[in-house]
Tab-separated table of C-alpha atoms in Angstrom:
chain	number	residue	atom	x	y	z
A	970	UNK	CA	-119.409	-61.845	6.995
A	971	UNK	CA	-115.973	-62.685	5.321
A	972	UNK	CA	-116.220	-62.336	1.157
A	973	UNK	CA	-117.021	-64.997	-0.967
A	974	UNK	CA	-113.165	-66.453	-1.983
A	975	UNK	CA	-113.651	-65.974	-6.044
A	976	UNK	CA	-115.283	-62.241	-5.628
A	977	UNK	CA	-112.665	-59.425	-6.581
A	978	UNK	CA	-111.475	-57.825	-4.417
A	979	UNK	CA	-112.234	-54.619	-5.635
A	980	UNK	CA	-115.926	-54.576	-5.837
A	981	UNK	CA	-116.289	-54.260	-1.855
A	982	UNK	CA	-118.069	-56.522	0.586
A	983	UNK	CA	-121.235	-58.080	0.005
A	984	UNK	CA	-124.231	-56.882	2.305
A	985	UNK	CA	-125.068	-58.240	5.724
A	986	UNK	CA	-127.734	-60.364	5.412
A	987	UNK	CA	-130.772	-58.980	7.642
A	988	UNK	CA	-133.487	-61.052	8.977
A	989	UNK	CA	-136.722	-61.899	7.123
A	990	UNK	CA	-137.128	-64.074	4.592
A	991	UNK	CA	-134.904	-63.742	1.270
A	992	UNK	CA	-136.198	-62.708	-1.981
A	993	UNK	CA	-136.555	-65.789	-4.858
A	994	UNK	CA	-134.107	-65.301	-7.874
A	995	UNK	CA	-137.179	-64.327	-10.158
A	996	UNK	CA	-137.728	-61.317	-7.729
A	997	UNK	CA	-133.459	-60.086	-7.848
A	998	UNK	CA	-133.911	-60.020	-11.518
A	999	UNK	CA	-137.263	-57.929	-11.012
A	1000	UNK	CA	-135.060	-55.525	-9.285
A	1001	UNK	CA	-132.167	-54.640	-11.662
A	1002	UNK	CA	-129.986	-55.920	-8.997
A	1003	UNK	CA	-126.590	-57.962	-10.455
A	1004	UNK	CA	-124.735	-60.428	-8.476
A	1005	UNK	CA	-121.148	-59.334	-6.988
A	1006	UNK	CA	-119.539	-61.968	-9.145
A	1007	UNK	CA	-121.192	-61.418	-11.921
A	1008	UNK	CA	-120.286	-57.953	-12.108
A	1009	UNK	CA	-117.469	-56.116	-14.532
A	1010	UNK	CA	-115.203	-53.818	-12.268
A	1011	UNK	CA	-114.285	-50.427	-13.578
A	1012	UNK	CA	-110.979	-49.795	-14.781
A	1013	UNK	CA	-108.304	-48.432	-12.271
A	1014	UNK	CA	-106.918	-45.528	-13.814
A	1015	UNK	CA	-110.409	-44.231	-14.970
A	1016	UNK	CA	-112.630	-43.095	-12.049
A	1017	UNK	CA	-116.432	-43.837	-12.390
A	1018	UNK	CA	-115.424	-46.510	-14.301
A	1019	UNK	CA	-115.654	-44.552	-17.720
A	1020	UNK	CA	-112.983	-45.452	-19.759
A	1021	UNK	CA	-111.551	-42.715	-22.856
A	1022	UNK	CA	-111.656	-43.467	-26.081
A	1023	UNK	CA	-107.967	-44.246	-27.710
A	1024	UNK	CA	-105.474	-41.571	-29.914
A	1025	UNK	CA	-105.725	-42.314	-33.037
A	1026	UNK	CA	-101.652	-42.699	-34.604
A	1027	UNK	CA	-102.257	-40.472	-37.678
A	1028	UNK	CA	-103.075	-37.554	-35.023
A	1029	UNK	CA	-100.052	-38.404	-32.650
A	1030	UNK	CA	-97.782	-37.911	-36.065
A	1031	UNK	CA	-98.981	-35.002	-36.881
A	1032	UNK	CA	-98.471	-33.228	-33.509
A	1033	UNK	CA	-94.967	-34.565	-32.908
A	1034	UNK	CA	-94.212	-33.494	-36.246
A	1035	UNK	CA	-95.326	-29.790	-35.634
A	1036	UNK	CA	-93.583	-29.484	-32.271
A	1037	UNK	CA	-90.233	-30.718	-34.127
A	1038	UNK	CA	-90.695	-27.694	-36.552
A	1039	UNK	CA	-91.326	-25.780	-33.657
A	1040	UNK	CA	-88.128	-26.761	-32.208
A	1041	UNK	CA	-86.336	-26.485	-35.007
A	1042	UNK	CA	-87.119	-23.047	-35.324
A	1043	UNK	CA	-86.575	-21.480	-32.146
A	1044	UNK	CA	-83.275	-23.376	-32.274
A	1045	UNK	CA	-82.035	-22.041	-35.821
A	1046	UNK	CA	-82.945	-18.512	-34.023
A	1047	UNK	CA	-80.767	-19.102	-31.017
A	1048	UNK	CA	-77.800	-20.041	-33.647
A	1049	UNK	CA	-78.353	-16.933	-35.730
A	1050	UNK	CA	-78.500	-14.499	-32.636
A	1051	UNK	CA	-75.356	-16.640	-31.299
A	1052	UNK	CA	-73.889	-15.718	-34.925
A	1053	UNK	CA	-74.636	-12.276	-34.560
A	1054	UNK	CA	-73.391	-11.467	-30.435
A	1055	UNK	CA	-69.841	-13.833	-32.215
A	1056	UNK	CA	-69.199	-11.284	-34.900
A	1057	UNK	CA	-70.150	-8.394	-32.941
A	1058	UNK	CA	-67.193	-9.422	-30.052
A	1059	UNK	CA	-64.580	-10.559	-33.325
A	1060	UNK	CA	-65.375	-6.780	-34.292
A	1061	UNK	CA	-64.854	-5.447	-31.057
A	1062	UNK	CA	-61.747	-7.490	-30.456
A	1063	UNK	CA	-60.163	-6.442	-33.648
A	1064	UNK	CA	-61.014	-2.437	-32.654
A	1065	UNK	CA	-59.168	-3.361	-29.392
A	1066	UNK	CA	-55.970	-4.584	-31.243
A	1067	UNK	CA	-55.841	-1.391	-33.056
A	1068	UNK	CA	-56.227	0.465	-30.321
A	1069	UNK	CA	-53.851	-1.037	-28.186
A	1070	UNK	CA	-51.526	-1.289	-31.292
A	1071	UNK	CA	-51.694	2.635	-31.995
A	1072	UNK	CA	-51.369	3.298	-28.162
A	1073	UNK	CA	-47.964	3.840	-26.712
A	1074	UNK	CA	-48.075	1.171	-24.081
A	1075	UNK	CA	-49.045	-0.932	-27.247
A	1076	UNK	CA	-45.603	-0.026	-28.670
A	1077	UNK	CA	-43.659	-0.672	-25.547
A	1078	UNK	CA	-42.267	-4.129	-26.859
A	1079	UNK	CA	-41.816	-2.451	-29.925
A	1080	UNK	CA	-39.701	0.227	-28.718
A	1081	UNK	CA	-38.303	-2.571	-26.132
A	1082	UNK	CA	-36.969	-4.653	-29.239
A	1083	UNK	CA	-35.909	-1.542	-30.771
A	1084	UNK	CA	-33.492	-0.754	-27.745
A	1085	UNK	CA	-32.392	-4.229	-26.885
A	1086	UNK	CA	-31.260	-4.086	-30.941
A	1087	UNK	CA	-29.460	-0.836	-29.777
A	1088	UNK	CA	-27.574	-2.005	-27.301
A	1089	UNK	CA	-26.272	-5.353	-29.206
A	1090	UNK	CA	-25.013	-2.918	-31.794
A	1091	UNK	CA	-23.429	-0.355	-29.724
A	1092	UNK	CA	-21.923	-3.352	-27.588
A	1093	UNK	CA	-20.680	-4.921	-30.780
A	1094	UNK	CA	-19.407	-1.563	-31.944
A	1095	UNK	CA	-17.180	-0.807	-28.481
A	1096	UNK	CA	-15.858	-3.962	-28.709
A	1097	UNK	CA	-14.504	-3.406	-32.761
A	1098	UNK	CA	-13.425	-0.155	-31.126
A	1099	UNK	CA	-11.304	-1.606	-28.347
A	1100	UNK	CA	-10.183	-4.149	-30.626
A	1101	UNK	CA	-8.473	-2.000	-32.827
A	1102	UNK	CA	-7.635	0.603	-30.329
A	1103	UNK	CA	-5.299	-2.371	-29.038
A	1104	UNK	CA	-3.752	-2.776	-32.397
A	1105	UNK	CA	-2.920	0.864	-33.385
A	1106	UNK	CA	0.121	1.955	-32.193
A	1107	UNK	CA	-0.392	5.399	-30.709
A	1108	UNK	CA	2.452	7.875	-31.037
A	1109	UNK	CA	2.552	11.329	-28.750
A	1110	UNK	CA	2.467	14.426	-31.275
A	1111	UNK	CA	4.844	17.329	-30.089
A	1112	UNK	CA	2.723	20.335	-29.723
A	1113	UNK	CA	4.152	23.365	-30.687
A	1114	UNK	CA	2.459	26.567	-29.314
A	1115	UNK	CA	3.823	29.937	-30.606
A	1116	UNK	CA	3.743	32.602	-28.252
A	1117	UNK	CA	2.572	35.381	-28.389
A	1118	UNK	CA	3.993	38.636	-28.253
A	1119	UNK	CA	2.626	39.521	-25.057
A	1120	UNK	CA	3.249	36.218	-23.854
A	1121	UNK	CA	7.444	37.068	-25.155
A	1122	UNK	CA	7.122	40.335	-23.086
A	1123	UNK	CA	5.721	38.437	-19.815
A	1124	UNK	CA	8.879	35.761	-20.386
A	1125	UNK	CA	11.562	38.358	-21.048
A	1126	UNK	CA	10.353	40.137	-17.899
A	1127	UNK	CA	10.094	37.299	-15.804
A	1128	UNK	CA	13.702	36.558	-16.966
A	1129	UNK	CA	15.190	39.882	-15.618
A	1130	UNK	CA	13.666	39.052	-12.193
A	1131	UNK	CA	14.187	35.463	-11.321
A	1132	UNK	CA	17.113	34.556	-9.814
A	1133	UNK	CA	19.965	32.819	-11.407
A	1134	UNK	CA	20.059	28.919	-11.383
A	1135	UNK	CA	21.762	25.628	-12.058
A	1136	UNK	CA	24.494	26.442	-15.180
A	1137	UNK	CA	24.703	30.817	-14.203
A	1138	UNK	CA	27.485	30.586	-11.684
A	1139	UNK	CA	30.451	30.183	-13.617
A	1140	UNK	CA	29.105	33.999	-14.303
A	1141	UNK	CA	29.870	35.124	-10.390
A	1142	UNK	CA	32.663	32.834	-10.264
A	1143	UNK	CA	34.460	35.938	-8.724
A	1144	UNK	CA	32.178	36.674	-6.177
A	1145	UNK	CA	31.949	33.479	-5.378
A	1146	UNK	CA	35.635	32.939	-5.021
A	1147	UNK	CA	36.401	35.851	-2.924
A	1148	UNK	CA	33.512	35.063	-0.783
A	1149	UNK	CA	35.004	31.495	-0.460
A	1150	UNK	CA	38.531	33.003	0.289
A	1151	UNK	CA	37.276	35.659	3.165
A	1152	UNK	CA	35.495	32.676	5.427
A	1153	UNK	CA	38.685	30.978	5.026
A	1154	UNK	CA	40.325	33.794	7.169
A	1155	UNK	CA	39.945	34.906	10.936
A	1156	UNK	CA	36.251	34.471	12.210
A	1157	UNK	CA	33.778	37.081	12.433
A	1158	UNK	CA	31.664	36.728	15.472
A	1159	UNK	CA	30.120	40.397	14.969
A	1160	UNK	CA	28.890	39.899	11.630
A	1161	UNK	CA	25.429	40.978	10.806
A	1162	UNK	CA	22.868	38.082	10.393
A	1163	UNK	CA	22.816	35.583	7.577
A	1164	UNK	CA	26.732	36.279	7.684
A	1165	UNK	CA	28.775	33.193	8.386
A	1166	UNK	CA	30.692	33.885	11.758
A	1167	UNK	CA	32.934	30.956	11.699
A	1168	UNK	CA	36.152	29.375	10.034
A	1169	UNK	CA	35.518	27.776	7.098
A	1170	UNK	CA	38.269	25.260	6.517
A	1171	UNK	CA	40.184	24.396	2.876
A	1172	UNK	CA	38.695	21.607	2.474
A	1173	UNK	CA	34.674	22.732	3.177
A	1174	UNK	CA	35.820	25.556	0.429
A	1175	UNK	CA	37.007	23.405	-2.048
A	1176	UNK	CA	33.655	21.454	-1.844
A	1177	UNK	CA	31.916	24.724	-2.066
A	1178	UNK	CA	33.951	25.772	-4.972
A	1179	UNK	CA	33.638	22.332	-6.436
A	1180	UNK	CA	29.394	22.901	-6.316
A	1181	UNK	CA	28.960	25.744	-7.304
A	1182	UNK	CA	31.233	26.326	-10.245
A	1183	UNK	CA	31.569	22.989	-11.534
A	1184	UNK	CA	28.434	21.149	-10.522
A	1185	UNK	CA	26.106	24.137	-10.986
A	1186	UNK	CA	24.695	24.209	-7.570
A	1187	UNK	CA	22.518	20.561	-7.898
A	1188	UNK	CA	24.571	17.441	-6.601
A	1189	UNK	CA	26.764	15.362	-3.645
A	1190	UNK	CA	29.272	16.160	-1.698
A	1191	UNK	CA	31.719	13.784	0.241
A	1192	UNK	CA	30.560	14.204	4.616
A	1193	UNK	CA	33.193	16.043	6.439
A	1194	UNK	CA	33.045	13.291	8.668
A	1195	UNK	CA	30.824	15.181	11.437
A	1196	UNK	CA	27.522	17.007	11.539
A	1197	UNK	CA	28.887	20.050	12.735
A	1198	UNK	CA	31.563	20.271	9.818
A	1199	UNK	CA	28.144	19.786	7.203
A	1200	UNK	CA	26.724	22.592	9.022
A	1201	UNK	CA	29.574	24.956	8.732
A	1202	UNK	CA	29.467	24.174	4.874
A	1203	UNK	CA	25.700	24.148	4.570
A	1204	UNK	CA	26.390	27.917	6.446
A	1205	UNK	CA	28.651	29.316	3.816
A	1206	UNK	CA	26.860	28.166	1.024
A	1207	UNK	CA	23.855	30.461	2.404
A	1208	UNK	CA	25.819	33.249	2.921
A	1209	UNK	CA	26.965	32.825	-0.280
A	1210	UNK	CA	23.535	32.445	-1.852
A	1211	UNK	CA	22.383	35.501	0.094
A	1212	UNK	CA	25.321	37.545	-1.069
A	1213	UNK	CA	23.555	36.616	-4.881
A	1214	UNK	CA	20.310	36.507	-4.813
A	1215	UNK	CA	19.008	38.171	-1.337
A	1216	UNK	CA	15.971	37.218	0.471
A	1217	UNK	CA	14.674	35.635	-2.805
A	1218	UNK	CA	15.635	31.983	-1.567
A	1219	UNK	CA	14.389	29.957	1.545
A	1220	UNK	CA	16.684	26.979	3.056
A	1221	UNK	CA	14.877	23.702	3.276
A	1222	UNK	CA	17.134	20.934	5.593
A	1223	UNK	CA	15.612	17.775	5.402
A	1224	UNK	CA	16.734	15.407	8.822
A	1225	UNK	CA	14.605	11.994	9.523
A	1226	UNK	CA	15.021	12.741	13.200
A	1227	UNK	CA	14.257	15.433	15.750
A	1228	UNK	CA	17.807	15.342	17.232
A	1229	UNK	CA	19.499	15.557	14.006
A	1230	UNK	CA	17.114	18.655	13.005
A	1231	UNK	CA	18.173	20.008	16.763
A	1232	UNK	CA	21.993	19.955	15.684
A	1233	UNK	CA	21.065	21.283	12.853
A	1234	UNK	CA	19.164	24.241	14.279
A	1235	UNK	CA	21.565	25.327	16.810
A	1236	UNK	CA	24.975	24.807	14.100
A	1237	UNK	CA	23.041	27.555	12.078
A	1238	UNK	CA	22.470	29.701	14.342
A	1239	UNK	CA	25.652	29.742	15.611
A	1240	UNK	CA	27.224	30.023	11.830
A	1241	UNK	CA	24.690	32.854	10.886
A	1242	UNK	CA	23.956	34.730	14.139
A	1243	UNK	CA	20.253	33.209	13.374
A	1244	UNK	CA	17.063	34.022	16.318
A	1245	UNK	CA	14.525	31.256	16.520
A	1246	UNK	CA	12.011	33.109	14.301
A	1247	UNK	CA	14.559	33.041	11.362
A	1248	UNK	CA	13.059	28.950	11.445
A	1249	UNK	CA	9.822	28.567	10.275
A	1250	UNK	CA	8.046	28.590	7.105
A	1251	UNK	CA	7.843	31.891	6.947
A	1252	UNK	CA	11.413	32.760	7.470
A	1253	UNK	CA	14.370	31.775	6.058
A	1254	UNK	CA	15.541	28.324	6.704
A	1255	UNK	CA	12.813	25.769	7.312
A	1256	UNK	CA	13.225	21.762	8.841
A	1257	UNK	CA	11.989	18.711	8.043
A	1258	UNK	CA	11.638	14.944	8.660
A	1259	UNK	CA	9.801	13.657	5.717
A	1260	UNK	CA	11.020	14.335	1.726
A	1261	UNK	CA	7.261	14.333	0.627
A	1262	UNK	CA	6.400	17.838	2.918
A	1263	UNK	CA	10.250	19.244	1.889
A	1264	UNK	CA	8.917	18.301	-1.952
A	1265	UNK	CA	5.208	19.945	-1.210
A	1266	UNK	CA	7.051	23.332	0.410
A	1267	UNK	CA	9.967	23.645	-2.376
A	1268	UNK	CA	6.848	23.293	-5.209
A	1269	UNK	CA	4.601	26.144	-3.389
A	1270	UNK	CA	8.612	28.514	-3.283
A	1271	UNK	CA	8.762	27.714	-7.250
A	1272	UNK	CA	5.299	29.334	-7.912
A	1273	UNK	CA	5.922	32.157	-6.130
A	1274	UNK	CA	8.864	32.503	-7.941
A	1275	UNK	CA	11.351	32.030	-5.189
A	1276	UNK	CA	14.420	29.792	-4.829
A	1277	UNK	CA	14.369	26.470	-2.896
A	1278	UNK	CA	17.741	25.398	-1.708
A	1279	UNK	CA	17.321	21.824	-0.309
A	1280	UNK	CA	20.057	20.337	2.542
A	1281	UNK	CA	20.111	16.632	2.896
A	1282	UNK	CA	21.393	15.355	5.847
A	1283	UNK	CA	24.704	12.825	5.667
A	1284	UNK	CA	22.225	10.459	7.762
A	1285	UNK	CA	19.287	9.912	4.855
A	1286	UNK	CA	19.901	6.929	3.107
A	1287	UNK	CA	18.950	8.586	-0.265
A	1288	UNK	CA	17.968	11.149	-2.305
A	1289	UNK	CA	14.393	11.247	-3.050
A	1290	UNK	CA	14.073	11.354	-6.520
A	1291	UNK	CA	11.700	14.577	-7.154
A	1292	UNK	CA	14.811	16.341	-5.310
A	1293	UNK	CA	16.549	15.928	-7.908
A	1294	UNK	CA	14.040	18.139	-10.066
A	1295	UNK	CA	15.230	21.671	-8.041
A	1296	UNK	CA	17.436	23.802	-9.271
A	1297	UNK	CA	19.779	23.767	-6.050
A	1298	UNK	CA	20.059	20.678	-3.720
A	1299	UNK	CA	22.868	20.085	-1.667
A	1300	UNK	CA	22.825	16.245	-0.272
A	1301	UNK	CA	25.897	15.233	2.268
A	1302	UNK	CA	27.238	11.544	1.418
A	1303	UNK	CA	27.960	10.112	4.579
A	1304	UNK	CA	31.147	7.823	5.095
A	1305	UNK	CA	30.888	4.040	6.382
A	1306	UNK	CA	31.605	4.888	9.849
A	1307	UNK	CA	29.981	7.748	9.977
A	1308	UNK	CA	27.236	5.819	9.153
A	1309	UNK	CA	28.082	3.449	11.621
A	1310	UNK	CA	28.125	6.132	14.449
A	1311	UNK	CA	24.503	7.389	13.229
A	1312	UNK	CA	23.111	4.016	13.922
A	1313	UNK	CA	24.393	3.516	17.001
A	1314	UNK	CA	23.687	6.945	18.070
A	1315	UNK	CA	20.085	6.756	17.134
């Protein structure tokens, strides 16, 4: 059977009805029995249908006041140990700083600052320095060193046995003129080496005279016009030189070219009865193409204490100047067409 439409819904369906005769109302009422409608549901959130009896407010105060306190509490404790682990780290921080302070990395910066202050002043300073260094006028002190006596004894000897230079000739002015005269007479092809074996004309004597006594042994003479006339004269002024100071002097002939060295050769040893071995830089006449090795050689005689007598060729354009420091150079000035010859020759 379907519900009766104004029963609720939740009280369930009413019971079949069963065959028989029904029961009067007097007889229901007998029973205890109630009528679906007339029935009071329970309420929903309460099973059984037994409701609870309400909170009172005064208790519902008094409980959220207690777990507000409670609250409270446990909170002020969180802030105080908070408080406590915040000073603790500030402390610990601070011990760090000091540390790191007193440590020597700690003072790198410091000692950074320190250096970079360094430098600006010694910068600054330099610069003061090269200021004024620019503004002073500087002025080279003569030094004066006295000798000493030994050192007097070491000179004076020295003295006795070094040869005569530059300024001593007018001394052997003699010897010098008689040698001059005799290679003006008949030739001597027999003569021992280092002698000059040839003619030697007036006018190649007169230039010898003319260097030696007047010029001191150091400057230029006129070209005879040829290079076999400069060798002649070259010649006698070694035989000279020999007759004076011995094998204490070495020849150096300086010639920019290999055939003009060549002429050069072979003229002296015809002049001086000279071998091949009496070239070379260990004998007595030596050859060379370039002023700087002539220069280099002549030094190396001087601290030895030997005599460099330099021959320049009529065909160099110039003297180097350092040649001019020796004691005794001989340099041929060539005339305009002897120059012109030399270039067309070579």
């Amino acid at each position: 059977m379907t519900p009766y439409p104004d029963s609720d819904p939740a009280a369930g369906p009413l019971p079949e009805a069963v065959d028989g005769p029904q029961d009067a109302p007097g007889s229901r009422q007998e029973t205890g029995a109630t009528c679906p409608d007339s029935a009071t549901p329970p309420p929903l959130d309460q099973p059984g249908g037994t409701p609870h009896p309400p909170a009172t407010s005064a208790g519902s105060a008094a409980t959220a006041a207690s777990l507000l306190e409670l609250a409270l509490t446990e909170l002020q404790g969180r802030r105080a140990d908070l408080l406590a682990e915040i000073a603790g780290l500030e402390q610990q921080r601070d011990r760090i700083r000091q540390e790191i302070g007193a440590h020597a990395i700690g003072q790198s910066e410091l000692i950074a600052n320190r250096v970079k202050g360094f430098q600006s002043y010694l910068v600054g300073a330099l610069q003061d320095l090269a200021a004024a260094a620019e503004q002073a006028e500087l002025v080279v002190a003569p030094l004066v060193v006295q000798p000493s006596p030994l050192d007097q004894a070491a000179t004076a000897a020295e003295a006795v046995s070094a040869p005569a230079v530059a300024g001593q000739f007018s001394q052997d002015d003699d010897l010098i003129r008689g040698a001059l005269a005799r290679y003006g007479g008949q030739p001597d092809f027999y003569a021992d080496p280092w002698k000059l074996r040839r003619t030697l004309e007036p006018a190649g004597a007169a230039l010898l005279e003319e260097w030696f006594l007047n010029q001191g042994g150091r400057g230029a003479q006129p070209s005879g016009g040829s290079r076999n006339r400069n060798v002649l004269v070259a010649a006698a002024a070694i035989a000279v030189l020999g007759e004076l100071y011995g094998d204490r002097f070495q020849t150096l002939v300086l010639a920019g070219q290999p055939e003009r060295l060549g002429e050069w050769r072979r003229g002296l040893q015809d002049c001086l009865g000279l071998e091949r071995e009496d070239f070379g830089p260990t004998s007595g006449i030596v050859l060379f193409e370039r002023a700087e090795a002539l220069i280099e050689r002549a030094d190396r005689l001087e601290e030895r204490g030997e005599l460099p007598f330099i021959v320049v060729d009529a065909g160099e354009a110039a003297v180097a100047v350092p040649v001019l420091q020796f004691p005794l150079w001989l340099a041929f000035a060539a005339t305009p067409g002897e120059i012109a010859s030399e270039e067309d020759l070579y």
